[in-house]
Amino acid sequence: MKIARRVEAIRAAEVGAIAAAPGDALMRRAAAGVARACIEQLGGAYGRRVHLVVGVGDNGGDALYAGVALARRGALVTATLVAGRAHPGALAAYVAAGGRLGLTGRPDLVVDGVVGIGGRPGLRPEAAAAFEQVAGVPIVAVDVPSGVDVDSGETPEIHVDADVTVTFGSLRHAHLVDPAAAACGAVAVVELGVDFPAGDVEALEAEDVRLLLPAPESDDHKYTRGVVGVRAGSVRYPGAAVLAVAGASVGFAGMVRYVGAAGEQVVAAHPEVVGAGKVQAWVVGSGTDADAESHLHAAGGTPIVIDADALVHLPGAAPADAVLTPHAGELATMLGVSRDEIEARPLHHVRQAAEAYDAVVLLKGRRTLIARPDGRVRVNTTGTPWLATAGSGDVLAGLIGSLLATGMSGFDAASVGAWLHGRAAQACGDGPLVAGMLPDAIRAVVEDLFA
Ligand SMILES: NC(=O)C1=CN([C@@H]2O[C@H](COP(=O)(O)OP(=O)(O)OC[C@H]3O[C@@H](n4cnc5c(N)ncnc54)[C@H](O)[C@@H]3O)[C@@H](O)[C@H]2O)[C@@H](O)CC1
Ligand SMILES: [K+]
């Protein structure tokens, strides 16, 4: 599990280690990691031109010590001190190692050491100008891209867009949560040997998913494995029914039931699907059009995935054990704000919705967020831009419903479902895909996990 923590918790955990380490030992260790990332990015150090953009705090200190390490490996290092001063010890070491002040020529790489966890969102004009001078050059950010809001993952002001971000000890929220995560590029964590407390934002990794997934026991039969019921599709959108059922039919639940206007199409595509009866979980809403409200009311009393058209019919609190799966536009309608506001502050809004509806809420996006009413959040890190295609959400809703039917909690079902769905898209390759390809790819991903 990847765990991201709040700045306050990180600072508190590091106090002891900083006090115990002689001189700038911790900063030098952090800087060594930054230098390694630069060398990797450049394919070597000797003769490469690296430019440091340096602020007044320890983040700038890290950048300067990284400059020391790079200069010792033969790189030509220059630095702009955006406030005209910098961490005294690091600056002295930098100058002693042959580092120069001021920009000369076009560098091969820029190191962003303006601000880290001590920064406020935005860049002061001197910092912004320093980056403008080297526009287009790849950037390695120290700790976080300067200017992002570290705890909220928001980017309300101008900020650095990095190719690589090197952080220390623990991930911060900005590394996982968009839009800040998108500004980080690839993220590397340098170990500092510090113990951190639990965090409230996390991301599943393959091993976590494998451990959470249900696998049938030898004495299981179709009913003990769980039955999922799908109420999706309509005369107008029969395809949504077929796709939601396809997502529910990848094989986790022992049986799939379908209730709705597209029964004929569903059975033609999935002959194993049966009609109404007892279920352990419902999936309601994908493509249900005008039937959404009646389906929502008919499907009560079990864990339930509420998707698409059904979302707007929720009164206030959702039914017990509900997983809501809106995209940004749907969440905007539910919360009475604009889509732009949701996209600017997805972590804030997904938590707000989880609390308001007293349900697990999965907000779809490049970095899908899954929130519980108590504020705990999982971020999904799998997927490709090709996944943004019609019907992909229907497959996801069905898949999550089938996991719920096996007895998984809503939070686990939603986050594992999102992980598998995204990994399946990656397995389809870096090219176009249609939603109908996902179920087979999900099966292949699961087979790989258990291999
Ligand atoms: N805490 C630790 O254990 C470690 C911290 N390290 C580094 O130390 C950093 C934190 O250092 P600091 O607490 O000195 O804080 P920063 O270096 O992040 O920021 C320092 C100062 O920058 C100024 N500032 C704030 N917002 C600004 C903005 N938008 N534009 C320009 N200037 C702004 C403020 O005067 C602020 O106090 C971490 O991000 C990390 O890079 C590393 O050396 C590893 C160890
Ligand atoms: K930075």
CSV table of N, CA and C and ligand atoms in Angstrom, one decimal, residues 59 112-116 141-146, ligand 2:
chain,number,residue,atom,x,y,z
A,59,ASN,N,14.1,23.3,1.3
A,59,ASN,CA,13.8,22.7,0.0
A,59,ASN,C,15.0,23.2,-0.9
A,112,ASP,N,13.9,22.0,-9.4
A,112,ASP,CA,13.0,22.9,-8.7
A,112,ASP,C,13.2,22.7,-7.2
A,113,GLY,N,13.9,23.7,-6.6
A,113,GLY,CA,14.1,23.7,-5.2
A,113,GLY,C,13.6,25.0,-4.6
A,114,VAL,N,12.4,25.5,-5.1
A,114,VAL,CA,11.9,26.8,-4.6
A,114,VAL,C,11.2,26.6,-3.3
A,115,VAL,N,10.2,25.8,-3.2
A,115,VAL,CA,9.6,25.4,-1.9
A,115,VAL,C,9.1,24.0,-1.9
A,116,GLY,N,9.0,23.4,-0.7
A,116,GLY,CA,8.5,22.1,-0.5
A,116,GLY,C,7.4,22.1,0.4
A,141,ALA,N,11.6,17.9,-9.7
A,141,ALA,CA,11.2,18.7,-8.5
A,141,ALA,C,11.7,18.1,-7.2
A,142,VAL,N,12.1,18.9,-6.3
A,142,VAL,CA,12.5,18.5,-5.0
A,142,VAL,C,11.3,18.5,-4.1
A,143,ASP,N,11.0,17.3,-3.6
A,143,ASP,CA,9.8,17.1,-2.7
A,143,ASP,C,8.5,17.2,-3.4
A,144,VAL,N,8.1,18.4,-3.8
A,144,VAL,CA,6.9,18.6,-4.6
A,144,VAL,C,7.1,19.7,-5.6
A,145,PRO,N,6.4,19.7,-6.7
A,145,PRO,CA,6.5,20.8,-7.7
A,145,PRO,C,6.1,22.1,-6.9
A,146,SER,N,7.0,23.1,-6.9
A,146,SER,CA,6.7,24.3,-6.2
A,146,SER,C,5.4,24.9,-6.7
B,2,K,K,10.1,22.1,-5.0
